[in-house]
Coordinates of C-alpha atoms and ligand atoms in Angstrom, one line a residue:
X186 CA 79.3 151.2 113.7
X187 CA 76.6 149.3 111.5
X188 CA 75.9 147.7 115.1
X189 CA 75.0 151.1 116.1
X190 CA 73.3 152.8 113.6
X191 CA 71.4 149.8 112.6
X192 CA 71.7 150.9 108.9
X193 CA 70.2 154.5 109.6
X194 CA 72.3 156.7 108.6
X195 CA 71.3 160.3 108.5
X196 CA 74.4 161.1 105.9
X197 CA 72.7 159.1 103.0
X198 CA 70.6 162.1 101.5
X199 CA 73.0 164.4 102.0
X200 CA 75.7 163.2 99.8
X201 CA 75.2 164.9 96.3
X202 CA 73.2 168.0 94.9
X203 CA 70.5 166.3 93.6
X204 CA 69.6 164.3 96.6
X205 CA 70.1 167.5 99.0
X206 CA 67.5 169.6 96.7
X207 CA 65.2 166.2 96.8
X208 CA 65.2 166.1 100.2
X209 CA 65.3 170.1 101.5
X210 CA 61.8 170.9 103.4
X211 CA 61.9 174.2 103.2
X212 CA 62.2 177.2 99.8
X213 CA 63.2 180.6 99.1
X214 CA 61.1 182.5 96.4
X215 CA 61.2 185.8 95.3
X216 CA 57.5 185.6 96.0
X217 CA 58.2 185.7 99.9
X218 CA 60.6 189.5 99.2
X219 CA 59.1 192.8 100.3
X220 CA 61.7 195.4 99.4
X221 CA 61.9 198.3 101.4
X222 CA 63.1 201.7 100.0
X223 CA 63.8 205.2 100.9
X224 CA 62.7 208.4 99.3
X225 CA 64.3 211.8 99.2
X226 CA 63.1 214.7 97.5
X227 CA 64.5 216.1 94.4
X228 CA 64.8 214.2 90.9
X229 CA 67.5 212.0 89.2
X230 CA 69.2 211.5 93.2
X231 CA 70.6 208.7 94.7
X232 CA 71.9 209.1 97.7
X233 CA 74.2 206.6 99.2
X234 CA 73.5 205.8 102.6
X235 CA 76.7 205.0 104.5
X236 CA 75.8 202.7 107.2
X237 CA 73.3 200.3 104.5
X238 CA 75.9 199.7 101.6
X239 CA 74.2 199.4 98.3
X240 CA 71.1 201.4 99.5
X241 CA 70.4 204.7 98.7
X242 CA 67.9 207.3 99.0
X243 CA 65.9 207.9 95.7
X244 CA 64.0 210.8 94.5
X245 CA 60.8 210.0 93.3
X246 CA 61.2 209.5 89.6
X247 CA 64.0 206.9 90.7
X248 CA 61.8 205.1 93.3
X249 CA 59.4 204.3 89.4
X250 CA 62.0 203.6 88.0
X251 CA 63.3 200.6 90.8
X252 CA 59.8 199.7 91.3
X253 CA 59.4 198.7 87.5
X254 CA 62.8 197.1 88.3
X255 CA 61.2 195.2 91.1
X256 CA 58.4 194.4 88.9
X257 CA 60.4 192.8 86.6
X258 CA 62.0 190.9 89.0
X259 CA 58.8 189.5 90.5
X260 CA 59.2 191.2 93.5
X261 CA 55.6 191.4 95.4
X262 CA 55.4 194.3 96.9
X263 CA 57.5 197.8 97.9
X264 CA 58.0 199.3 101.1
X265 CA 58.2 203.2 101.2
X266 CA 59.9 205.3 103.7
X267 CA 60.7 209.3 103.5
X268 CA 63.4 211.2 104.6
X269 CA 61.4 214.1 105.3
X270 CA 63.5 217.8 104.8
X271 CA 64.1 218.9 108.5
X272 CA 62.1 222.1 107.4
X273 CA 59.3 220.0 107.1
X274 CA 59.3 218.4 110.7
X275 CA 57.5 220.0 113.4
X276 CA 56.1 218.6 117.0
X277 CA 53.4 217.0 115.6
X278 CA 54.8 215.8 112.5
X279 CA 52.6 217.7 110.3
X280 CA 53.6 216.2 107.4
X281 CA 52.5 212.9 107.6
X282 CA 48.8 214.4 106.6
X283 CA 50.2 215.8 103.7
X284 CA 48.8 214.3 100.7
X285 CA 51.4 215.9 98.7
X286 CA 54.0 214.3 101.1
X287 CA 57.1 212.1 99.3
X288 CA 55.2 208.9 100.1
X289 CA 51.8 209.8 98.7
X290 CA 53.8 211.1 95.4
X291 CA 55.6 208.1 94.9
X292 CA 52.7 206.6 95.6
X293 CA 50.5 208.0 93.2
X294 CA 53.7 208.2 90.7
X295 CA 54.0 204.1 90.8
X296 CA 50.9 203.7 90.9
X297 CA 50.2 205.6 87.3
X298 CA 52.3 202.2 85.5
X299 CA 49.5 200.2 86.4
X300 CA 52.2 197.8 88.1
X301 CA 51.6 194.1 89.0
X302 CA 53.0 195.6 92.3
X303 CA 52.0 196.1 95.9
X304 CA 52.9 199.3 98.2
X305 CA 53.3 198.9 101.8
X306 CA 53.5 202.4 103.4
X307 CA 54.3 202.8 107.3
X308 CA 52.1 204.4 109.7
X309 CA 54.0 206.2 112.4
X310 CA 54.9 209.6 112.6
X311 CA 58.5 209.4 113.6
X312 CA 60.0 210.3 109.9
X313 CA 57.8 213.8 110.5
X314 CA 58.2 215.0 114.2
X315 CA 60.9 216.3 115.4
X316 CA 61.6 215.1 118.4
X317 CA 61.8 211.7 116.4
X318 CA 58.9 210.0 118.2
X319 CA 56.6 207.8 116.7
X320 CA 53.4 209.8 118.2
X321 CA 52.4 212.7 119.6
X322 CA 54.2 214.1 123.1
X323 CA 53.4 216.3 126.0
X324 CA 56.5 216.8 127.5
X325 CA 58.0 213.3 127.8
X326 CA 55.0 211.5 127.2
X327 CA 53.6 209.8 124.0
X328 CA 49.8 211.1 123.5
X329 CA 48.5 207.2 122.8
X330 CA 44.9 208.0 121.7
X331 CA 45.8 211.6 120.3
X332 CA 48.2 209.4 118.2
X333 CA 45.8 207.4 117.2
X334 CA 43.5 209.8 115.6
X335 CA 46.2 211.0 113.9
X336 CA 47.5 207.6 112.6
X337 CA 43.9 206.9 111.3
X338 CA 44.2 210.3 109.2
X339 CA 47.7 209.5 107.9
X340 CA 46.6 205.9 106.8
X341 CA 43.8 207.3 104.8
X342 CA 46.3 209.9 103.3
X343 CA 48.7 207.2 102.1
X344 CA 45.5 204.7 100.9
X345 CA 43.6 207.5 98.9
X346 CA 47.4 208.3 97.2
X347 CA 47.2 204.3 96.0
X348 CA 49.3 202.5 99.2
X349 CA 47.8 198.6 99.0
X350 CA 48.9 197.6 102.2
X351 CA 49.1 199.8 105.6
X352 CA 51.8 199.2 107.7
X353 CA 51.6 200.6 111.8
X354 CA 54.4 200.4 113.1
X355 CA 54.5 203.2 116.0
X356 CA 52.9 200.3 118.3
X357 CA 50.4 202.2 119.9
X358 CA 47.4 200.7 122.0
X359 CA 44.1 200.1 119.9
X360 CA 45.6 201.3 116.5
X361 CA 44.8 198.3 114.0
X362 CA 41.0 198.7 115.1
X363 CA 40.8 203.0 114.7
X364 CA 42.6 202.3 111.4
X365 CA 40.4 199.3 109.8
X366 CA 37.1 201.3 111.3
X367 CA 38.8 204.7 109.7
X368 CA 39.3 202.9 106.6
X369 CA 36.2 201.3 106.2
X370 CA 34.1 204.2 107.0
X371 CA 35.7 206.2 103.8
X372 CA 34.7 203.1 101.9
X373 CA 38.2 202.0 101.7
X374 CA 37.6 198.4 102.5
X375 CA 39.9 196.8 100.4
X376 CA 43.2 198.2 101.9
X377 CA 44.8 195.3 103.8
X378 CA 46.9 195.9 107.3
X379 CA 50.1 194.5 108.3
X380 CA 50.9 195.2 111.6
X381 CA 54.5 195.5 112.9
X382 CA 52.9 193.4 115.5
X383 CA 55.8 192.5 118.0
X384 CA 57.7 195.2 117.2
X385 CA 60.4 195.6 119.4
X386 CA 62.9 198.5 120.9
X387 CA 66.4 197.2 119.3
X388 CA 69.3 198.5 118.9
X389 CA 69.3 197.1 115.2
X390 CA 67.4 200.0 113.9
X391 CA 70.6 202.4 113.6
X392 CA 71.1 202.7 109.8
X393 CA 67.7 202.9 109.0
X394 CA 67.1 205.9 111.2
X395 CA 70.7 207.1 109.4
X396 CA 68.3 206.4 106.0
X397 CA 65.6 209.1 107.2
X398 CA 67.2 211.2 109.5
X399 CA 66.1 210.1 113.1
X400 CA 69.3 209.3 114.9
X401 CA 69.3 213.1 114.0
X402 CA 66.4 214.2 115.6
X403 CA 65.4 211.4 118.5
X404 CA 65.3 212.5 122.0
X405 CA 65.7 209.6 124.3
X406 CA 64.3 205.8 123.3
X407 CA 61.5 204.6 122.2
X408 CA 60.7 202.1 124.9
X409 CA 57.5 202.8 126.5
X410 CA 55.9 201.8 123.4
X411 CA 58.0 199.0 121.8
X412 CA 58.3 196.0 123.5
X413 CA 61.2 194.8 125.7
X414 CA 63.9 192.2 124.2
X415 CA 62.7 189.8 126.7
X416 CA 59.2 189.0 126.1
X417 CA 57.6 187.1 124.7
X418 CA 54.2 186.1 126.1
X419 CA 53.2 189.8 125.2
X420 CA 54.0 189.3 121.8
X421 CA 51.2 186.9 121.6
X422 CA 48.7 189.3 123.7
X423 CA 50.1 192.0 121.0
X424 CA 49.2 189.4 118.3
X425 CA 45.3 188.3 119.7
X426 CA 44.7 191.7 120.1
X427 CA 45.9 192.9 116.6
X428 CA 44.0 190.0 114.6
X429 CA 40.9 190.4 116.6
X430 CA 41.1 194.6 115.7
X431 CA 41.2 193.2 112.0
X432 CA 45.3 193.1 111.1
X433 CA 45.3 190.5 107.5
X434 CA 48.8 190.0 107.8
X435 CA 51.2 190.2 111.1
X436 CA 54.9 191.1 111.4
X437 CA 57.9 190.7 113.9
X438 CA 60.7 193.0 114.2
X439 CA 64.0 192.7 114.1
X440 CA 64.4 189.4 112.7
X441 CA 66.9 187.0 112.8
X442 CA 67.4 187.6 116.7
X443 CA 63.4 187.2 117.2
X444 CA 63.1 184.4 115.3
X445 CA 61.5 182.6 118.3
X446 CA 58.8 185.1 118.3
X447 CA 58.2 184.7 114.3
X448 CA 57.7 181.0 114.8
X449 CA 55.4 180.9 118.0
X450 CA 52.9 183.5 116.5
X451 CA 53.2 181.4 113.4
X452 CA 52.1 178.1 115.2
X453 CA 49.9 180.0 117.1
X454 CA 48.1 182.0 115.1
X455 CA 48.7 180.7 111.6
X456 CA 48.1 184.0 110.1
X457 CA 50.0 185.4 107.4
X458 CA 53.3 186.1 109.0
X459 CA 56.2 188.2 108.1
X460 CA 59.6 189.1 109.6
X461 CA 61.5 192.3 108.9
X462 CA 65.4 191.4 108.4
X463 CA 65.8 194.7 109.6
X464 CA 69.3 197.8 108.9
X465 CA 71.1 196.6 111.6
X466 CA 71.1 192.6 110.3
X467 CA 71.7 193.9 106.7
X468 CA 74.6 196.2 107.9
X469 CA 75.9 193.7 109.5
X470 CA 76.5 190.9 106.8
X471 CA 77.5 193.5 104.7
X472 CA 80.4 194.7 107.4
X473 CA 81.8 191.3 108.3
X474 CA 81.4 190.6 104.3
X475 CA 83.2 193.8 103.5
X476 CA 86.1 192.3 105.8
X477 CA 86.8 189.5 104.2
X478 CA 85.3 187.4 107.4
X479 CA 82.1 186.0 106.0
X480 CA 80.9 185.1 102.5
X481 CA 78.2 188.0 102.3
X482 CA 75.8 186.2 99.1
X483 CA 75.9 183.2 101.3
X484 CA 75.2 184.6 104.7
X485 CA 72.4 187.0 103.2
X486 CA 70.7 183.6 101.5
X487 CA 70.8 181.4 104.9
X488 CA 69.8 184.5 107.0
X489 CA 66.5 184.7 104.5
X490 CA 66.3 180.9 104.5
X491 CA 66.2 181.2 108.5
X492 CA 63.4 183.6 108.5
X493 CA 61.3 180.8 105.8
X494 CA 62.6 178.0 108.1
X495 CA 60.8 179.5 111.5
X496 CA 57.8 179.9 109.8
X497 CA 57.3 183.9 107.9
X498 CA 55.5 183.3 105.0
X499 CA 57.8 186.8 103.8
X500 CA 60.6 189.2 104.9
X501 CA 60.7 192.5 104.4
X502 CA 65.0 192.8 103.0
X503 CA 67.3 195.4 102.0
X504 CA 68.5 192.3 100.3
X505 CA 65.5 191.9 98.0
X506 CA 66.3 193.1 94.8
X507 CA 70.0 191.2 94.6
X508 CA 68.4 187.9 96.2
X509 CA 65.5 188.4 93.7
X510 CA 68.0 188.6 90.8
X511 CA 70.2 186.1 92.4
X512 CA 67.1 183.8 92.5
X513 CA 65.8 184.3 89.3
X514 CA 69.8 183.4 87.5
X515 CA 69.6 180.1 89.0
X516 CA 66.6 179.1 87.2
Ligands
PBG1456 C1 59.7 203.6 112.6 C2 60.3 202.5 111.9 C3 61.6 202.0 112.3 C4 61.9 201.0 111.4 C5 60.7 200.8 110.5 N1 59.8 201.8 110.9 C6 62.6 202.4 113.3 C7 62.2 202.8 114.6 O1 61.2 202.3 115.2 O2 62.9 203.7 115.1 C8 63.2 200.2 111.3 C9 63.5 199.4 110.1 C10 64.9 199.0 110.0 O3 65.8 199.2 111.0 O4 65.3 198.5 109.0 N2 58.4 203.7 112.8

């Protein structure tokens, strides 16, 4: 064997802790979590949601009270998503203009603490319509420019109720550049965009439209605006187009099963990147888990490693606050 290896033997590093953690290229901080969470109206509720074990629906005063918990855990930022009362959804989802709506409360609630926090709040319209598009229809077909107006209003909404960071992710032509223009003509310059860049039509959002009610409502799919699972030149027409409208930060969706998409806009574009280990990933570590088939902690911490490993500088997780806390034990 020595003839072979000629004394290189890969082996050597790996053979205790110490030497493993000396050599290991790549690290997991709670600095690279965005946590998303769901809001419902009411006060003191938390309601489970069944297909995202350990997730629940939080009025309000409990989405303060988990983003002073995030807080403490050095969690960057919160991601905030409503599950709008079906009274409250119309055709052209209304709502989202609202500034009174359960995002711009909670919102303007969290923001009152004065929080070393961020908000990310999602620009889209699907949580308000109901038909459970993310735009505006005639008939069968999404309204792209209509939309867009619209999206511009609803971003201004969420920034003037305190959201830090906007986050489109209905994937409509031209929206980064209506938004930043919209933004900076109300003198709102400082409000940073991610855009759900290469966001595409997956069958791993289930749960999370479980979480705000638009498996409910949906007609049909939602593919003549996300992109198709097999491409990925476009993701990198989707990403020249977004930085050069003004995005500061870019994002792929699903993860883990695009994480050749996370790493090519990474190399190509070195922009701040981020993936979102979206419901379906999360629901599924927590069913095999749940089974007895995989060690769930385990699985949840190489799935985030992955995302670091490719290349995202973050991930938006379901995970967050139990990695965070997991993260800041081992210290
Ligand atoms: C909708 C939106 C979706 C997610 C975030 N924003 C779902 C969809 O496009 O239907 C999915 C997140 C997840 O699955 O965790 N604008």
């Amino acid at each position: 064997m020595d003839e072979i290896l000629g004394g290189r033997r890969m082996r050597r590093n790996r053979r205790a802790d110490w030497s493993r953690r000396l050599v290991r290229e790549t690290t997991l901080t709670v600095n690279d979590l965005i946590w998303p969470i769901f809001l419902v109206e009411g006060s003191n509720v938390r309601q489970p949601v069944p297909s995202m074990p350990d997730v629940k629906r939080l009025s309000v005063d409990e989405a303060v009270r988990e983003a002073e918990k995030a807080e403490a855990l050095g969690i960057p930022v919160l991601a905030l998503f409503p599950y709008t009362d079906d009274a409250l959804r119309d055709a052209t989802g209304s709502e989202a203009l609202n500034s009174n709506n359960l995002v711009c409360r909670a919102c303007r609630e969290i923001k009152k603490l004065g929080l070393n926090i961020g908000l990310l709040t999602d620009v889209a319209l699907d949580p308000y319509t109901s038909h459970g598009h993310d735009g505006l229809m005639d008939g069968e077909t999404i309204l792209n420019d209509e939309t867009v107006d619209q999206l511009c209003r609803q971003a201004l909404t969420q920034v003037d109720a305190g959201a830090d960071i906007i986050g489109p992710s209905d994937m409509m032509d031209g929206r980064i550049g209506a938004i930043r223009s919209a933004l900076d003509g109300a003198g709102m310059r400082d409000a940073q965009i991610m855009s759900y860049t290469a966001k595409y039509a997956s069958a791993f959002y289930g749960p999370f439209r479980d979480a705000i009610g638009t498996n409910a409502t949906l007609v049909g799919d939602k593919r003549t605006y996300q992109m198709d699972c097999a491409n990925t030149d476009e993701a990198i027409r989707e990403a020249e187009l977004d930085i050069a409208e003004g995005a500061d930060m870019i994002m792929v969706k699903p993860g883990l099963p695009y994480l050749d998409i996370v790493w090519r806009l990474k190399d190509t574009f070195r922009m701040p990147t981020y993936a979102y280990q979206v419901s379906g990933e999360y629901a599924m570590i927590h069913a095999a888990a749940n089974n007895g088939w995989i060690d769930g902690e385990r699985a949840m911490l190489e799935s985030l490693m992955a995302f670091k490993r490719a290349g995202a500088d973050g991930i938006l997780t379901y995970f967050a606050p139990k990695v965070a806390g997991m993260l800041a034990k081992a210290k």
